[in-house]
Amino acid sequence: MKKNRKLFAILLTFALVLSLAACGSSGGSAASTTTDSSAAEKADAAGNATGAPAEESSQDSAAVFRTLEEIQASGTINIGVFSDKNPFGYVDENGEYQGYDVYFANRIGEDLGVKINFVSTEAANRVEYLETGKVDIILANFTVTEERAEKVDFALPYMNVALGVVSPDSRVIKDLSEIGEGDQVIVISGTTAETYLSENNPEITLQKYDTYANAKNALENGNAVAWANDNTEVIAFALQNPGYTVGIPSLGSQDTIAPAVSKGNETLLKWINDEIVSLADENFFHKDYEETLIDTYGADYEDSLVVEGGVTAQ
Amino acid sequence: MPDLGLNVLFKGKNLARLMGGLGVALKISLLSVVISIVLGIVVGLLMTWKNPISRALMRCYLEIVRIMPQMVLLFLVYFGTTRIFGWNLSGETSSVIVFSFWGAAEMGDLVRGALISIPQHQYESAAALGLSGGQTYRYIVLPQTVRRLIPLSMNLITRMIKTTSLVLMIGVVEVLKVSQQIIEANRMSSPNAAFGVYLTVFALYFFACWPISLLAGFLEKRWR
Amino acid sequence: MAEKEKTELKKGAPLLVVDHLTKRFADLTVLDGISLTVHEGEVIVIVGPSGCGKSTFLRCLNALEDIQGGEILLHGERITQNSKNLTELRQRVGMVFQSYELFPHLNVLDNILLAPTKVQKRKREEVKEEAMALLARIGLESKAESFPRQLSGGQKQRVAIIRALCMHPEVMLFDEVTAALDPEMVREVLDVILELANQGKTMLIVTHEMQFARAIADRVIFLNDGNICEESPPEEFFDHPKTERAKQFLQTFTFSRKGS
């Protein structure tokens, strides 16, 4: 009974805090240019709401994150990765974490001299994990955005992402101007591609689908002239499905993917940045690409996708 | 026979991982069910108390649980306790807390229903035999309540097992998450694996819930 | 004549004394200053039209109802709902109700043994022996392991009587125990009560079975509007009722074809 009452009190407190904070930050930012689904935005917004009072109280209490020294002293680092986003972060048939992000994570553990505790994260809870210090680093295909940078600290990037457009070999679309008046372009609802095209090219008629599978079927059935999505997705699609070509591999602004740490964790951030810079000497991320991504994206895109030493080409 | 991608289940430790995931789901839900039954009896008793404050408080508790999506509760307990109190609860502990918090309220309401369905003359015959209030609850009211609860709580238990799929949001890798991992890891080699894997998950859920409903049927028959 | 002798014989010491008992439900006065003395070994039958307060009266005697005036004394000890030794007093007053109130989750034997072993802390084996003997007397030995749902209404009421008897009460209260029974089962229950009377058990019985009342009663109490309207030996009450109200009441039990 006592436990129950305590729990009740705690949850009542949460509900109050949540509603107060939500009132305070009701003028939140509008749509952003992330590559993730709208669920991520919602969770981020919720994280922001609960985050407001916590930041105030954390001034007198200890910081939520662990410094570099504390991590090394404990002997284990908690790294949040995807467990079902092949080929960036996934679990193989032996239960081992694999992928482009995980390859880098393993190197971090090695160079820090600590064991790695992989935490399975979702797109929607990555910010929350860092804000509560439940993981030390997020290495989960985390696109750098201004909105996120207010809540977490991004290190140097290690990969590029942009939008891409794939179309059948019979009529390869190499530029958006080739799309005529009667033509339609497939997008998945809630993705960056949808936002980008409706904002910047309102003259193009969009055909919207809820799932990847439906969008794929629509293109294969010839319902539209092209399919716009994250360039990694369209590149992988074209490689798997002969007869299709990525005519526009990089559309709109180039975004980058980077490791992130809790806001203010300067010691860890500096260490990761130094690490990324020094790994350039051995062309580490190209090796990572060749180990993990080449089967999906092919050698042609290696240089446009990989960022070495934190230096973006464009 | 179309390719259901069932072969991916036999790669490496995949089948064992899937069973392990089921184990995690069952561990969380069964632990929560047991706690829910114990706390639910207390909540149910408080709900039938004449004290208006305890009744209002319990009413409020039940409404909060009904209104709040379980996902929000999971986030509140897993991340919220770290933010506010600095506790570092594990995902599994948080799940058990949330599911028990939810289950105790729903179970409490079922207990309340079962308690008020026990006829007044049961209390009176117990009193006429010289049983004290406590003895009446212990020997007469609670045993009958628990028997009435079994069929009612079946629905809640199976819902709880199914709802464990939400705990992947707080980093707990249960059966559904494992199946997503398996499907994704093989999306190049076996693009059709989703169907076969989900079919297997369906069978696993079924075989987990079936004995429970069999047991409930048996107990119901025995106690009716 | 024989009954009269019995009455004289049975007049032992006063066991239960009811003095100006008043019971009100809100503004409604149900019992209006009832006084009655029950002697050891006496069988009192309470009759009256429905709503006259006879069931309420019995329930007051066991403190299932609180009272607003007067007092109830069992061997000089007051019975009220606030009595400290209420559960102890209730053990001394056995009661059987109209509705079959066996505990449905316990078998016949456990129904009987619950209170003696848990309340009186008697040894299970000893009570079991007694219970089995009593069950044998009413021919329900074979039902000891049965659950209430497997019994007929008459069987359930007989078990309920045994359950109350096993507490060794000083007085037994029967509240219309056959009212909810099918006619063919009434007899078997009344026979059990008759046998108790022959053994000299002190009893207060509320019933609508007038022939039974006449046969078993030492004294008949006619309750009307919360008052004792008539109090007399059975022959006198049934053959020569003193009040007009009692005459009317008794007429409801006799049938004749009008105009013949």
GROMACS .gro file of N, CA and C in nm, chain A residues 1 3-8 10-15 17-18 43 46-48 50-52 54-55 57 64 83-87 90-97 119-122 124-125 127-129 131-134 212 233 236 240 295-297, chain B residues 8 11-14 17 35 39 42-43 46 57-58 60-62 64 68 72-73 75-85 87-91 94 97-98 100-101 104 168-173 177 180-188 191:
model
  354
    1MET      N    1   0.082  -0.120   0.000
    1MET     CA    2   0.000   0.000   0.000
    1MET      C    3   0.086   0.126   0.000
    3LYS      N    4   0.384   0.163  -0.096
    3LYS     CA    5   0.452   0.172  -0.224
    3LYS      C    6   0.359   0.233  -0.328
    4ASN      N    7   0.234   0.186  -0.322
    4ASN     CA    8   0.133   0.230  -0.414
    4ASN      C    9   0.107   0.379  -0.401
    5ARG      N   10   0.099   0.424  -0.277
    5ARG     CA   11   0.073   0.565  -0.252
    5ARG      C   12   0.189   0.649  -0.302
    6LYS      N   13   0.308   0.597  -0.277
    6LYS     CA   14   0.429   0.669  -0.317
    6LYS      C   15   0.430   0.685  -0.469
    7LEU      N   16   0.400   0.575  -0.534
    7LEU     CA   17   0.397   0.571  -0.679
    7LEU      C   18   0.295   0.671  -0.731
    8PHE      N   19   0.182   0.669  -0.665
    8PHE     CA   20   0.073   0.758  -0.703
    8PHE      C   21   0.118   0.903  -0.692
   10ILE      N   22   0.419   1.017  -0.697
   10ILE     CA   23   0.521   1.045  -0.798
   10ILE      C   24   0.456   1.076  -0.931
   11LEU      N   25   0.361   0.993  -0.971
   11LEU     CA   26   0.301   1.011  -1.101
   11LEU      C   27   0.216   1.137  -1.107
   12LEU      N   28   0.153   1.168  -0.995
   12LEU     CA   29   0.076   1.291  -0.990
   12LEU      C   30   0.169   1.411  -1.010
   13THR      N   31   0.286   1.403  -0.946
   13THR     CA   32   0.385   1.509  -0.961
   13THR      C   33   0.426   1.524  -1.107
   14PHE      N   34   0.452   1.409  -1.169
   14PHE     CA   35   0.492   1.412  -1.310
   14PHE      C   36   0.387   1.478  -1.394
   15ALA      N   37   0.263   1.440  -1.370
   15ALA     CA   38   0.153   1.492  -1.452
   15ALA      C   39   0.149   1.644  -1.439
   17VAL      N   40   0.399   1.851  -1.342
   17VAL     CA   41   0.518   1.909  -1.403
   17VAL      C   42   0.504   1.913  -1.554
   18LEU      N   43   0.454   1.802  -1.608
   18LEU     CA   44   0.439   1.791  -1.753
   18LEU      C   45   0.344   1.898  -1.805
   43ALA      N   46   0.830   1.311  -2.985
   43ALA     CA   47   0.904   1.271  -2.866
   43ALA      C   48   1.002   1.381  -2.826
   46ALA      N   49   0.813   1.641  -2.652
   46ALA     CA   50   0.781   1.599  -2.515
   46ALA      C   51   0.905   1.610  -2.427
   47GLY      N   52   1.017   1.569  -2.487
   47GLY     CA   53   1.143   1.577  -2.412
   47GLY      C   54   1.173   1.720  -2.373
   48ASN      N   55   1.143   1.809  -2.463
   48ASN     CA   56   1.166   1.950  -2.438
   48ASN      C   57   1.079   1.998  -2.322
   50THR      N   58   0.939   1.824  -2.068
   50THR     CA   59   0.980   1.777  -1.935
   50THR      C   60   1.119   1.829  -1.902
   51GLY      N   61   1.192   1.867  -2.007
   51GLY     CA   62   1.330   1.908  -1.983
   51GLY      C   63   1.341   2.043  -1.914
   52ALA      N   64   1.244   2.129  -1.940
   52ALA     CA   65   1.254   2.264  -1.888
   52ALA      C   66   1.276   2.271  -1.737
   54ALA      N   67   1.367   2.033  -1.535
   54ALA     CA   68   1.481   1.953  -1.492
   54ALA      C   69   1.610   2.033  -1.502
   55GLU      N   70   1.618   2.116  -1.607
   55GLU     CA   71   1.739   2.195  -1.623
   55GLU      C   72   1.758   2.292  -1.507
   57SER      N   73   1.650   2.253  -1.203
   57SER     CA   74   1.686   2.185  -1.078
   57SER      C   75   1.826   2.125  -1.086
   64VAL      N   76   2.371   1.542  -1.512
   64VAL     CA   77   2.311   1.414  -1.547
   64VAL      C   78   2.412   1.321  -1.614
   83SER      N   79   1.899  -0.105  -3.314
   83SER     CA   80   1.921  -0.250  -3.319
   83SER      C   81   1.847  -0.311  -3.438
   84ASP      N   82   1.775  -0.225  -3.514
   84ASP     CA   83   1.703  -0.280  -3.629
   84ASP      C   84   1.708  -0.186  -3.749
   85LYS      N   85   1.825  -0.119  -3.768
   85LYS     CA   86   1.839  -0.035  -3.886
   85LYS      C   87   1.962  -0.080  -3.964
   86ASN      N   88   1.943  -0.191  -4.030
   86ASN     CA   89   2.046  -0.244  -4.119
   86ASN      C   90   2.064  -0.143  -4.232
   87PRO      N   91   2.182  -0.102  -4.269
   87PRO     CA   92   2.313  -0.149  -4.225
   87PRO      C   93   2.384  -0.055  -4.127
   90TYR      N   94   2.236  -0.282  -3.629
   90TYR     CA   95   2.143  -0.395  -3.623
   90TYR      C   96   2.208  -0.507  -3.546
   91VAL      N   97   2.131  -0.613  -3.521
   91VAL     CA   98   2.182  -0.726  -3.446
   91VAL      C   99   2.186  -0.846  -3.539
   92ASP      N  100   2.300  -0.909  -3.550
   92ASP     CA  101   2.310  -1.022  -3.642
   92ASP      C  102   2.254  -1.150  -3.579
   93GLU      N  103   2.261  -1.260  -3.656
   93GLU     CA  104   2.195  -1.382  -3.609
   93GLU      C  105   2.261  -1.443  -3.485
   94ASN      N  106   2.379  -1.391  -3.449
   94ASN     CA  107   2.441  -1.442  -3.327
   94ASN      C  108   2.419  -1.348  -3.208
   95GLY      N  109   2.332  -1.248  -3.229
   95GLY     CA  110   2.302  -1.157  -3.121
   95GLY      C  111   2.405  -1.046  -3.104
   96GLU      N  112   2.495  -1.031  -3.205
   96GLU     CA  113   2.599  -0.928  -3.195
   96GLU      C  114   2.554  -0.802  -3.269
   97TYR      N  115   2.584  -0.687  -3.209
   97TYR     CA  116   2.552  -0.561  -3.277
   97TYR      C  117   2.649  -0.543  -3.394
  119VAL      N  118   2.291   0.000  -2.596
  119VAL     CA  119   2.151   0.019  -2.558
  119VAL      C  120   2.071   0.035  -2.686
  120SER      N  121   1.965  -0.045  -2.697
  120SER     CA  122   1.881  -0.040  -2.816
  120SER      C  123   1.792   0.084  -2.810
  121THR      N  124   1.812   0.178  -2.902
  121THR     CA  125   1.732   0.300  -2.900
  121THR      C  126   1.639   0.305  -3.020
  122GLU      N  127   1.541   0.393  -3.010
  122GLU     CA  128   1.447   0.417  -3.120
  122GLU      C  129   1.467   0.561  -3.166
  124ALA      N  130   1.263   0.786  -3.178
  124ALA     CA  131   1.185   0.879  -3.095
  124ALA      C  132   1.245   0.904  -2.957
  125ASN      N  133   1.339   0.822  -2.912
  125ASN     CA  134   1.386   0.844  -2.774
  125ASN      C  135   1.535   0.876  -2.763
  127VAL      N  136   1.706   1.162  -2.807
  127VAL     CA  137   1.734   1.285  -2.732
  127VAL      C  138   1.713   1.261  -2.583
  128GLU      N  139   1.602   1.192  -2.553
  128GLU     CA  140   1.567   1.163  -2.413
  128GLU      C  141   1.678   1.085  -2.342
  129TYR      N  142   1.735   0.988  -2.413
  129TYR     CA  143   1.843   0.908  -2.354
  129TYR      C  144   1.960   0.995  -2.313
  131GLU      N  145   1.948   1.333  -2.262
  131GLU     CA  146   1.908   1.433  -2.164
  131GLU      C  147   1.903   1.376  -2.023
  132THR      N  148   1.880   1.245  -2.012
  132THR     CA  149   1.875   1.184  -1.879
  132THR      C  150   2.007   1.116  -1.845
  133GLY      N  151   2.102   1.118  -1.937
  133GLY     CA  152   2.230   1.055  -1.910
  133GLY      C  153   2.222   0.905  -1.901
  134LYS      N  154   2.114   0.846  -1.955
  134LYS     CA  155   2.101   0.701  -1.949
  134LYS      C  156   2.196   0.632  -2.049
  212TYR      N  157   0.687   0.204  -4.661
  212TYR     CA  158   0.793   0.181  -4.760
  212TYR      C  159   0.745   0.081  -4.864
  233GLU      N  160   1.832   0.553  -4.891
  233GLU     CA  161   1.723   0.461  -4.922
  233GLU      C  162   1.711   0.437  -5.072
  236ALA      N  163   2.008   0.237  -5.214
  236ALA     CA  164   1.995   0.095  -5.183
  236ALA      C  165   1.889   0.030  -5.269
  240GLN      N  166   1.940  -0.286  -5.545
  240GLN     CA  167   1.870  -0.414  -5.530
  240GLN      C  168   1.776  -0.443  -5.646
  295ASP      N  169   2.792  -0.326  -4.946
  295ASP     CA  170   2.695  -0.419  -5.003
  295ASP      C  171   2.563  -0.351  -5.035
  296THR      N  172   2.530  -0.251  -4.954
  296THR     CA  173   2.401  -0.184  -4.972
  296THR      C  174   2.409  -0.070  -5.072
  297TYR      N  175   2.517   0.008  -5.065
  297TYR     CA  176   2.521   0.130  -5.145
  297TYR      C  177   2.622   0.125  -5.260
  322VAL      N  178   1.523  -1.775  -4.204
  322VAL     CA  179   1.603  -1.681  -4.123
  322VAL      C  180   1.595  -1.716  -3.975
  325LYS      N  181   1.888  -1.933  -3.869
  325LYS     CA  182   2.024  -1.880  -3.881
  325LYS      C  183   2.079  -1.852  -3.743
  326GLY      N  184   2.198  -1.898  -3.717
  326GLY     CA  185   2.265  -1.865  -3.590
  326GLY      C  186   2.177  -1.891  -3.470
  327LYS      N  187   2.175  -1.792  -3.381
  327LYS     CA  188   2.100  -1.808  -3.257
  327LYS      C  189   1.962  -1.744  -3.265
  328ASN      N  190   1.913  -1.721  -3.387
  328ASN     CA  191   1.790  -1.643  -3.399
  328ASN      C  192   1.672  -1.699  -3.322
  331ARG      N  193   1.717  -1.643  -2.965
  331ARG     CA  194   1.698  -1.501  -2.932
  331ARG      C  195   1.550  -1.468  -2.925
  349ILE      N  196   0.194  -0.872  -0.902
  349ILE     CA  197   0.192  -0.750  -0.821
  349ILE      C  198   0.056  -0.681  -0.833
  353LEU      N  199  -0.178  -0.579  -0.520
  353LEU     CA  200  -0.211  -0.437  -0.499
  353LEU      C  201  -0.356  -0.409  -0.537
  356VAL      N  202  -0.595  -0.456  -0.259
  356VAL     CA  203  -0.591  -0.342  -0.167
  356VAL      C  204  -0.667  -0.224  -0.226
  357VAL      N  205  -0.638  -0.195  -0.356
  357VAL     CA  206  -0.706  -0.083  -0.421
  357VAL      C  207  -0.857  -0.106  -0.424
  360LEU      N  208  -1.005  -0.039  -0.090
  360LEU     CA  209  -1.012   0.105  -0.066
  360LEU      C  210  -1.127   0.169  -0.145
  371LEU      N  211  -0.977   0.943  -0.405
  371LEU     CA  212  -0.837   0.926  -0.443
  371LEU      C  213  -0.823   0.807  -0.539
  372MET      N  214  -0.891   0.698  -0.508
  372MET     CA  215  -0.883   0.578  -0.591
  372MET      C  216  -0.949   0.602  -0.727
  374CYS      N  217  -0.965   0.884  -0.878
  374CYS     CA  218  -0.871   0.971  -0.948
  374CYS      C  219  -0.758   0.885  -1.009
  375TYR      N  220  -0.707   0.795  -0.928
  375TYR     CA  221  -0.599   0.704  -0.970
  375TYR      C  222  -0.644   0.625  -1.093
  376LEU      N  223  -0.763   0.567  -1.084
  376LEU     CA  224  -0.815   0.485  -1.194
  376LEU      C  225  -0.830   0.569  -1.322
  378ILE      N  226  -0.667   0.843  -1.403
  378ILE     CA  227  -0.534   0.876  -1.457
  378ILE      C  228  -0.481   0.760  -1.540
  382MET      N  229  -0.407   0.808  -1.935
  382MET     CA  230  -0.266   0.812  -1.976
  382MET      C  231  -0.233   0.693  -2.066
  386VAL      N  232   0.326   0.685  -2.247
  386VAL     CA  233   0.361   0.804  -2.170
  386VAL      C  234   0.408   0.763  -2.031
  387LEU      N  235   0.338   0.668  -1.972
  387LEU     CA  236   0.377   0.621  -1.838
  387LEU      C  237   0.517   0.561  -1.842
  389PHE      N  238   0.763   0.633  -2.047
  389PHE     CA  239   0.859   0.742  -2.058
  389PHE      C  240   0.874   0.814  -1.925
  390LEU      N  241   0.758   0.837  -1.858
  390LEU     CA  242   0.762   0.910  -1.730
  390LEU      C  243   0.845   0.835  -1.627
  391VAL      N  244   0.825   0.705  -1.619
  391VAL     CA  245   0.895   0.629  -1.515
  391VAL      C  246   1.041   0.607  -1.553
  392TYR      N  247   1.066   0.572  -1.679
  392TYR     CA  248   1.203   0.538  -1.718
  392TYR      C  249   1.291   0.663  -1.723
  393PHE      N  250   1.244   0.766  -1.795
  393PHE     CA  251   1.325   0.887  -1.807
  393PHE      C  252   1.293   0.989  -1.698
  394GLY      N  253   1.163   0.996  -1.662
  394GLY     CA  254   1.121   1.097  -1.565
  394GLY      C  255   1.185   1.080  -1.429
  395THR      N  256   1.197   0.957  -1.382
  395THR     CA  257   1.256   0.938  -1.249
  395THR      C  258   1.403   0.975  -1.250
  396THR      N  259   1.468   0.959  -1.366
  396THR     CA  260   1.608   1.000  -1.375
  396THR      C  261   1.619   1.152  -1.371
  397ARG      N  262   1.530   1.217  -1.446
  397ARG     CA  263   1.531   1.363  -1.451
  397ARG      C  264   1.505   1.422  -1.313
  398ILE      N  265   1.399   1.374  -1.247
  398ILE     CA  266   1.354   1.442  -1.126
  398ILE      C  267   1.427   1.393  -1.001
  399PHE      N  268   1.447   1.262  -0.990
  399PHE     CA  269   1.506   1.209  -0.867
  399PHE      C  270   1.648   1.158  -0.887
  401TRP      N  271   1.716   0.877  -1.012
  401TRP     CA  272   1.720   0.731  -1.004
  401TRP      C  273   1.752   0.677  -1.143
  402ASN      N  274   1.832   0.571  -1.147
  402ASN     CA  275   1.861   0.512  -1.277
  402ASN      C  276   1.794   0.375  -1.285
  403LEU      N  277   1.661   0.376  -1.303
  403LEU     CA  278   1.588   0.250  -1.311
  403LEU      C  279   1.619   0.182  -1.443
  404SER      N  280   1.629   0.050  -1.441
  404SER     CA  281   1.650  -0.021  -1.567
  404SER      C  282   1.518  -0.025  -1.643
  405GLY      N  283   1.529  -0.054  -1.772
  405GLY     CA  284   1.409  -0.060  -1.854
  405GLY      C  285   1.310  -0.162  -1.803
  408SER      N  286   1.141  -0.042  -1.482
  408SER     CA  287   1.042   0.061  -1.516
  408SER      C  288   0.917  -0.002  -1.575
  411ILE      N  289   0.710  -0.157  -1.307
  411ILE     CA  290   0.643  -0.053  -1.227
  411ILE      C  291   0.521   0.001  -1.303
  412VAL      N  292   0.541   0.033  -1.431
  412VAL     CA  293   0.430   0.090  -1.509
  412VAL      C  294   0.316  -0.010  -1.524
  414SER      N  295   0.247  -0.262  -1.335
  414SER     CA  296   0.181  -0.287  -1.207
  414SER      C  297   0.092  -0.169  -1.170
  415PHE      N  298   0.142  -0.049  -1.198
  415PHE     CA  299   0.064   0.073  -1.170
  415PHE      C  300  -0.066   0.070  -1.249
  418ALA      N  301  -0.276  -0.259  -1.126
  418ALA     CA  302  -0.336  -0.248  -0.993
  418ALA      C  303  -0.464  -0.166  -1.000
  482LEU      N  304   0.982  -0.180  -2.588
  482LEU     CA  305   1.099  -0.158  -2.673
  482LEU      C  306   1.133  -0.010  -2.678
  483MET      N  307   1.033   0.075  -2.648
  483MET     CA  308   1.057   0.219  -2.650
  483MET      C  309   1.150   0.264  -2.537
  484ILE      N  310   1.164   0.184  -2.435
  484ILE     CA  311   1.258   0.223  -2.330
  484ILE      C  312   1.375   0.124  -2.326
  485GLY      N  313   1.409   0.075  -2.442
  485GLY     CA  314   1.533  -0.001  -2.455
  485GLY      C  315   1.526  -0.147  -2.413
  486VAL      N  316   1.406  -0.197  -2.379
  486VAL     CA  317   1.397  -0.338  -2.342
  486VAL      C  318   1.376  -0.419  -2.469
  487VAL      N  319   1.460  -0.518  -2.490
  487VAL     CA  320   1.451  -0.598  -2.611
  487VAL      C  321   1.366  -0.720  -2.583
  491LYS      N  322   1.070  -0.681  -3.058
  491LYS     CA  323   1.192  -0.610  -3.097
  491LYS      C  324   1.291  -0.708  -3.161
  494GLN      N  325   1.187  -0.771  -3.508
  494GLN     CA  326   1.223  -0.660  -3.598
  494GLN      C  327   1.372  -0.663  -3.630
  495GLN      N  328   1.451  -0.695  -3.529
  495GLN     CA  329   1.596  -0.703  -3.552
  495GLN      C  330   1.628  -0.811  -3.655
  496ILE      N  331   1.562  -0.925  -3.641
  496ILE     CA  332   1.590  -1.036  -3.732
  496ILE      C  333   1.548  -0.999  -3.875
  497ILE      N  334   1.430  -0.939  -3.887
  497ILE     CA  335   1.381  -0.900  -4.020
  497ILE      C  336   1.476  -0.800  -4.085
  498GLU      N  337   1.518  -0.699  -4.005
  498GLU     CA  338   1.604  -0.595  -4.059
  498GLU      C  339   1.742  -0.648  -4.096
  499ALA      N  340   1.795  -0.736  -4.010
  499ALA     CA  341   1.929  -0.788  -4.037
  499ALA      C  342   1.930  -0.867  -4.167
  500ASN      N  343   1.813  -0.920  -4.208
  500ASN     CA  344   1.807  -1.003  -4.328
  500ASN      C  345   1.732  -0.937  -4.441
  501ARG      N  346   1.719  -0.805  -4.436
  501ARG     CA  347   1.631  -0.744  -4.535
  501ARG      C  348   1.687  -0.752  -4.677
  502MET      N  349   1.818  -0.773  -4.690
  502MET     CA  350   1.874  -0.792  -4.824
  502MET      C  351   1.858  -0.937  -4.868
  505PRO      N  352   1.404  -1.072  -4.821
  505PRO     CA  353   1.310  -0.959  -4.806
  505PRO      C  354   1.170  -1.002  -4.761
   0.00000   0.00000   0.00000
